Amino acid sequence: YPTPEIQRVFLDQLVLRLAQQGLDAEKLSFLHQPDQARLRQAKHSLRFLGLLQGDLAVTPLGDEVAALPISARTGKMLLEAHKRGVSDSVLTAASILEVGAIHQRDFPACLAAANPDSDSDILTQASLFQLGCKVAAESSSSPVECQQRLSALGLVPRLFFKVLETRHH
């Protein structure tokens, strides 16, 4: 059987939304019980981000982040980016963080070609995403051609389009 999702994903958004309802995630019984240490870590992260005070007091910023359909840390990053006027570039990075790497693991040449001077994985992924956007714009007449060209670049079309969709939502 596959590992239940609650045991695989970050629990920060779950803990935050439960706290909004006045519920302590550590005191609840789940069908597939997550590790208590992971629940405590999620609370710690939420307090560190300024989204939670104590165990159940959600801050106003926490309420804003809880309304977003993404992890709490990515949500806070997007709200901060909006305040600082850099939403567009951070939105791409946040979408990639939510979805994961968009390149084929056995295609290291695409990483070097995307951003040869960068030591940052996320900046390299963002450069790959921009290359993918150019290919998608040039291949708008045929979805099959677009997928083939993305694959030839070393991108995983399914993940590329998921990042694109996440970014637009």
mmCIF file of C-alpha atoms in Angstrom:
data_model
loop_
_atom_site.group_PDB
_atom_site.id
_atom_site.type_symbol
_atom_site.label_atom_id
_atom_site.label_comp_id
_atom_site.label_asym_id
_atom_site.label_seq_id
_atom_site.Cartn_x
_atom_site.Cartn_y
_atom_site.Cartn_z
ATOM 1 C CA TYR A 1 0.000 0.000 0.000
ATOM 2 C CA PRO A 2 1.267 3.504 -0.690
ATOM 3 C CA THR A 3 2.241 5.715 2.211
ATOM 4 C CA PRO A 4 -0.749 7.875 3.197
ATOM 5 C CA GLU A 5 -0.474 11.494 2.082
ATOM 6 C CA ILE A 6 -0.681 12.851 5.636
ATOM 7 C CA GLN A 7 2.513 10.961 6.389
ATOM 8 C CA ARG A 8 4.342 12.295 3.298
ATOM 9 C CA VAL A 9 3.545 16.019 3.107
ATOM 10 C CA PHE A 10 4.363 19.104 5.134
ATOM 11 C CA LEU A 11 1.782 19.517 7.864
ATOM 12 C CA ASP A 12 2.104 23.276 8.368
ATOM 13 C CA GLN A 13 -1.003 24.203 6.350
ATOM 14 C CA LEU A 14 -3.081 21.462 8.034
ATOM 15 C CA VAL A 15 -1.995 22.554 11.519
ATOM 16 C CA LEU A 16 -2.676 26.211 10.647
ATOM 17 C CA ARG A 17 -6.176 25.536 9.291
ATOM 18 C CA LEU A 18 -7.062 23.351 12.265
ATOM 19 C CA ALA A 19 -5.830 26.080 14.619
ATOM 20 C CA GLN A 20 -8.155 28.528 12.845
ATOM 21 C CA GLN A 21 -10.997 26.241 13.917
ATOM 22 C CA GLY A 22 -9.680 26.082 17.482
ATOM 23 C CA LEU A 23 -8.430 22.508 17.079
ATOM 24 C CA ASP A 24 -5.029 21.273 18.217
ATOM 25 C CA ALA A 25 -3.658 18.827 15.622
ATOM 26 C CA GLU A 26 -1.624 17.043 18.292
ATOM 27 C CA LYS A 27 -4.786 16.128 20.171
ATOM 28 C CA LEU A 28 -6.742 14.799 17.195
ATOM 29 C CA SER A 29 -7.002 11.221 16.013
ATOM 30 C CA PHE A 30 -6.451 10.723 12.306
ATOM 31 C CA LEU A 31 -7.207 7.642 10.233
ATOM 32 C CA HIS A 32 -3.469 7.507 9.460
ATOM 33 C CA GLN A 33 -1.862 9.206 12.450
ATOM 34 C CA PRO A 34 1.072 11.459 11.563
ATOM 35 C CA ASP A 35 4.095 11.394 13.814
ATOM 36 C CA GLN A 36 3.679 13.717 16.808
ATOM 37 C CA ALA A 37 7.167 15.110 16.243
ATOM 38 C CA ARG A 38 6.116 16.244 12.746
ATOM 39 C CA LEU A 39 3.050 17.981 14.178
ATOM 40 C CA ARG A 40 5.201 19.736 16.801
ATOM 41 C CA GLN A 41 7.685 20.745 14.071
ATOM 42 C CA ALA A 42 4.826 22.194 12.005
ATOM 43 C CA LYS A 43 3.686 24.262 15.006
ATOM 44 C CA HIS A 44 7.243 25.423 15.610
ATOM 45 C CA SER A 45 7.578 26.477 11.952
ATOM 46 C CA LEU A 46 4.269 28.356 12.082
ATOM 47 C CA ARG A 47 5.348 30.235 15.216
ATOM 48 C CA PHE A 48 8.727 31.014 13.622
ATOM 49 C CA LEU A 49 6.955 32.413 10.525
ATOM 50 C CA GLY A 50 4.727 34.580 12.712
ATOM 51 C CA LEU A 51 1.561 32.747 11.667
ATOM 52 C CA LEU A 52 0.765 31.163 15.031
ATOM 53 C CA GLN A 53 1.140 32.286 18.640
ATOM 54 C CA GLY A 54 1.173 29.567 21.272
ATOM 55 C CA ASP A 55 -0.589 26.411 20.143
ATOM 56 C CA LEU A 56 -3.852 27.744 18.696
ATOM 57 C CA ALA A 57 -3.739 31.536 18.327
ATOM 58 C CA VAL A 58 -3.604 32.283 14.604
ATOM 59 C CA THR A 59 -2.190 35.719 13.781
ATOM 60 C CA PRO A 60 -3.788 37.993 11.149
ATOM 61 C CA LEU A 61 -0.939 37.058 8.800
ATOM 62 C CA GLY A 62 -1.687 33.405 9.569
ATOM 63 C CA ASP A 63 -5.302 33.934 8.493
ATOM 64 C CA GLU A 64 -4.114 35.366 5.161
ATOM 65 C CA VAL A 65 -1.711 32.478 4.586
ATOM 66 C CA ALA A 66 -4.320 29.858 5.535
ATOM 67 C CA ALA A 67 -6.568 31.155 2.738
ATOM 68 C CA LEU A 68 -3.952 30.225 0.132
ATOM 69 C CA PRO A 69 -3.966 26.712 -1.396
ATOM 70 C CA ILE A 70 -0.237 26.183 -0.803
ATOM 71 C CA SER A 71 2.110 25.393 2.065
ATOM 72 C CA ALA A 72 2.331 27.963 4.836
ATOM 73 C CA ARG A 73 5.984 28.825 4.239
ATOM 74 C CA THR A 74 5.375 29.356 0.518
ATOM 75 C CA GLY A 75 2.262 31.393 1.304
ATOM 76 C CA LYS A 76 4.197 33.691 3.615
ATOM 77 C CA MET A 77 6.901 34.054 0.969
ATOM 78 C CA LEU A 78 4.272 35.148 -1.588
ATOM 79 C CA LEU A 79 2.666 37.657 0.784
ATOM 80 C CA GLU A 80 6.070 39.158 1.591
ATOM 81 C CA ALA A 81 6.920 39.319 -2.118
ATOM 82 C CA HIS A 82 3.654 41.144 -2.789
ATOM 83 C CA LYS A 83 4.439 43.688 -0.068
ATOM 84 C CA ARG A 84 7.883 44.277 -1.579
ATOM 85 C CA GLY A 85 6.657 44.490 -5.170
ATOM 86 C CA VAL A 86 8.480 41.414 -6.469
ATOM 87 C CA SER A 87 5.525 39.062 -6.828
ATOM 88 C CA ASP A 88 6.136 37.964 -10.396
ATOM 89 C CA SER A 89 9.597 36.439 -9.970
ATOM 90 C CA VAL A 90 8.807 34.977 -6.550
ATOM 91 C CA LEU A 91 5.605 33.454 -7.909
ATOM 92 C CA THR A 92 7.652 31.336 -10.329
ATOM 93 C CA ALA A 93 9.987 30.191 -7.544
ATOM 94 C CA ALA A 94 7.050 29.428 -5.239
ATOM 95 C CA SER A 95 5.300 27.386 -7.918
ATOM 96 C CA ILE A 96 8.452 25.357 -8.530
ATOM 97 C CA LEU A 97 8.875 24.785 -4.794
ATOM 98 C CA GLU A 98 5.300 23.513 -4.564
ATOM 99 C CA VAL A 99 5.565 21.180 -7.571
ATOM 100 C CA GLY A 100 9.220 20.156 -7.440
ATOM 101 C CA ALA A 101 11.989 19.969 -10.025
ATOM 102 C CA ILE A 102 10.797 20.235 -13.621
ATOM 103 C CA HIS A 103 13.839 18.708 -15.327
ATOM 104 C CA GLN A 104 14.574 15.097 -16.189
ATOM 105 C CA ARG A 105 16.932 13.680 -13.588
ATOM 106 C CA ASP A 106 19.050 11.941 -16.216
ATOM 107 C CA PHE A 107 19.457 15.101 -18.292
ATOM 108 C CA PRO A 108 22.123 17.174 -16.434
ATOM 109 C CA ALA A 109 23.073 19.140 -19.552
ATOM 110 C CA CYS A 110 19.812 21.075 -19.371
ATOM 111 C CA LEU A 111 20.750 22.351 -15.904
ATOM 112 C CA ALA A 112 24.098 23.711 -17.077
ATOM 113 C CA ALA A 113 22.518 25.270 -20.156
ATOM 114 C CA ALA A 114 19.750 26.954 -18.173
ATOM 115 C CA ASN A 115 21.869 28.958 -15.769
ATOM 116 C CA PRO A 116 25.586 28.070 -15.967
ATOM 117 C CA ASP A 117 26.712 30.701 -13.431
ATOM 118 C CA SER A 118 24.192 29.850 -10.719
ATOM 119 C CA ASP A 119 24.825 27.765 -7.628
ATOM 120 C CA SER A 120 21.130 27.994 -6.766
ATOM 121 C CA ASP A 121 18.842 25.096 -7.624
ATOM 122 C CA ILE A 122 15.728 27.250 -7.532
ATOM 123 C CA LEU A 123 17.218 29.928 -9.814
ATOM 124 C CA THR A 124 18.286 27.219 -12.235
ATOM 125 C CA GLN A 125 14.783 25.737 -12.154
ATOM 126 C CA ALA A 126 13.332 29.217 -12.755
ATOM 127 C CA SER A 127 15.611 29.637 -15.782
ATOM 128 C CA LEU A 128 14.469 26.252 -17.101
ATOM 129 C CA PHE A 129 10.873 27.319 -16.583
ATOM 130 C CA GLN A 130 11.464 30.483 -18.611
ATOM 131 C CA LEU A 131 12.995 28.403 -21.420
ATOM 132 C CA GLY A 132 9.960 26.133 -21.275
ATOM 133 C CA CYS A 133 7.631 29.125 -21.509
ATOM 134 C CA LYS A 134 9.394 30.266 -24.690
ATOM 135 C CA VAL A 135 9.054 26.789 -26.192
ATOM 136 C CA ALA A 136 5.381 26.621 -25.221
ATOM 137 C CA ALA A 137 4.715 30.019 -26.794
ATOM 138 C CA GLU A 138 6.471 29.000 -30.020
ATOM 139 C CA SER A 139 4.679 25.626 -30.157
ATOM 140 C CA SER A 140 1.168 26.844 -29.418
ATOM 141 C CA SER A 141 -0.277 25.224 -32.541
ATOM 142 C CA SER A 142 0.449 21.621 -31.504
ATOM 143 C CA PRO A 143 0.429 20.257 -27.941
ATOM 144 C CA VAL A 144 2.317 17.144 -29.060
ATOM 145 C CA GLU A 145 5.037 19.251 -30.662
ATOM 146 C CA CYS A 146 5.265 21.355 -27.507
ATOM 147 C CA GLN A 147 5.702 18.286 -25.306
ATOM 148 C CA GLN A 148 8.357 16.892 -27.637
ATOM 149 C CA ARG A 149 10.297 20.155 -27.640
ATOM 150 C CA LEU A 150 10.072 20.440 -23.844
ATOM 151 C CA SER A 151 11.360 16.868 -23.501
ATOM 152 C CA ALA A 152 14.197 17.630 -25.910
ATOM 153 C CA LEU A 153 15.234 20.486 -23.598
ATOM 154 C CA GLY A 154 15.346 18.056 -20.689
ATOM 155 C CA LEU A 155 12.100 19.188 -19.087
ATOM 156 C CA VAL A 156 9.317 16.919 -17.858
ATOM 157 C CA PRO A 157 6.271 18.326 -19.704
ATOM 158 C CA ARG A 158 3.769 17.157 -17.064
ATOM 159 C CA LEU A 159 5.692 18.934 -14.279
ATOM 160 C CA PHE A 160 6.342 22.011 -16.412
ATOM 161 C CA PHE A 161 2.619 22.411 -17.095
ATOM 162 C CA LYS A 162 1.797 21.783 -13.434
ATOM 163 C CA VAL A 163 4.143 24.638 -12.439
ATOM 164 C CA LEU A 164 2.532 26.800 -15.125
ATOM 165 C CA GLU A 165 -0.928 25.974 -13.773
ATOM 166 C CA THR A 166 0.124 26.543 -10.139
ATOM 167 C CA ARG A 167 1.659 29.879 -11.091
ATOM 168 C CA HIS A 168 -1.547 31.060 -12.762
ATOM 169 C CA HIS A 169 -3.744 30.074 -9.842
#
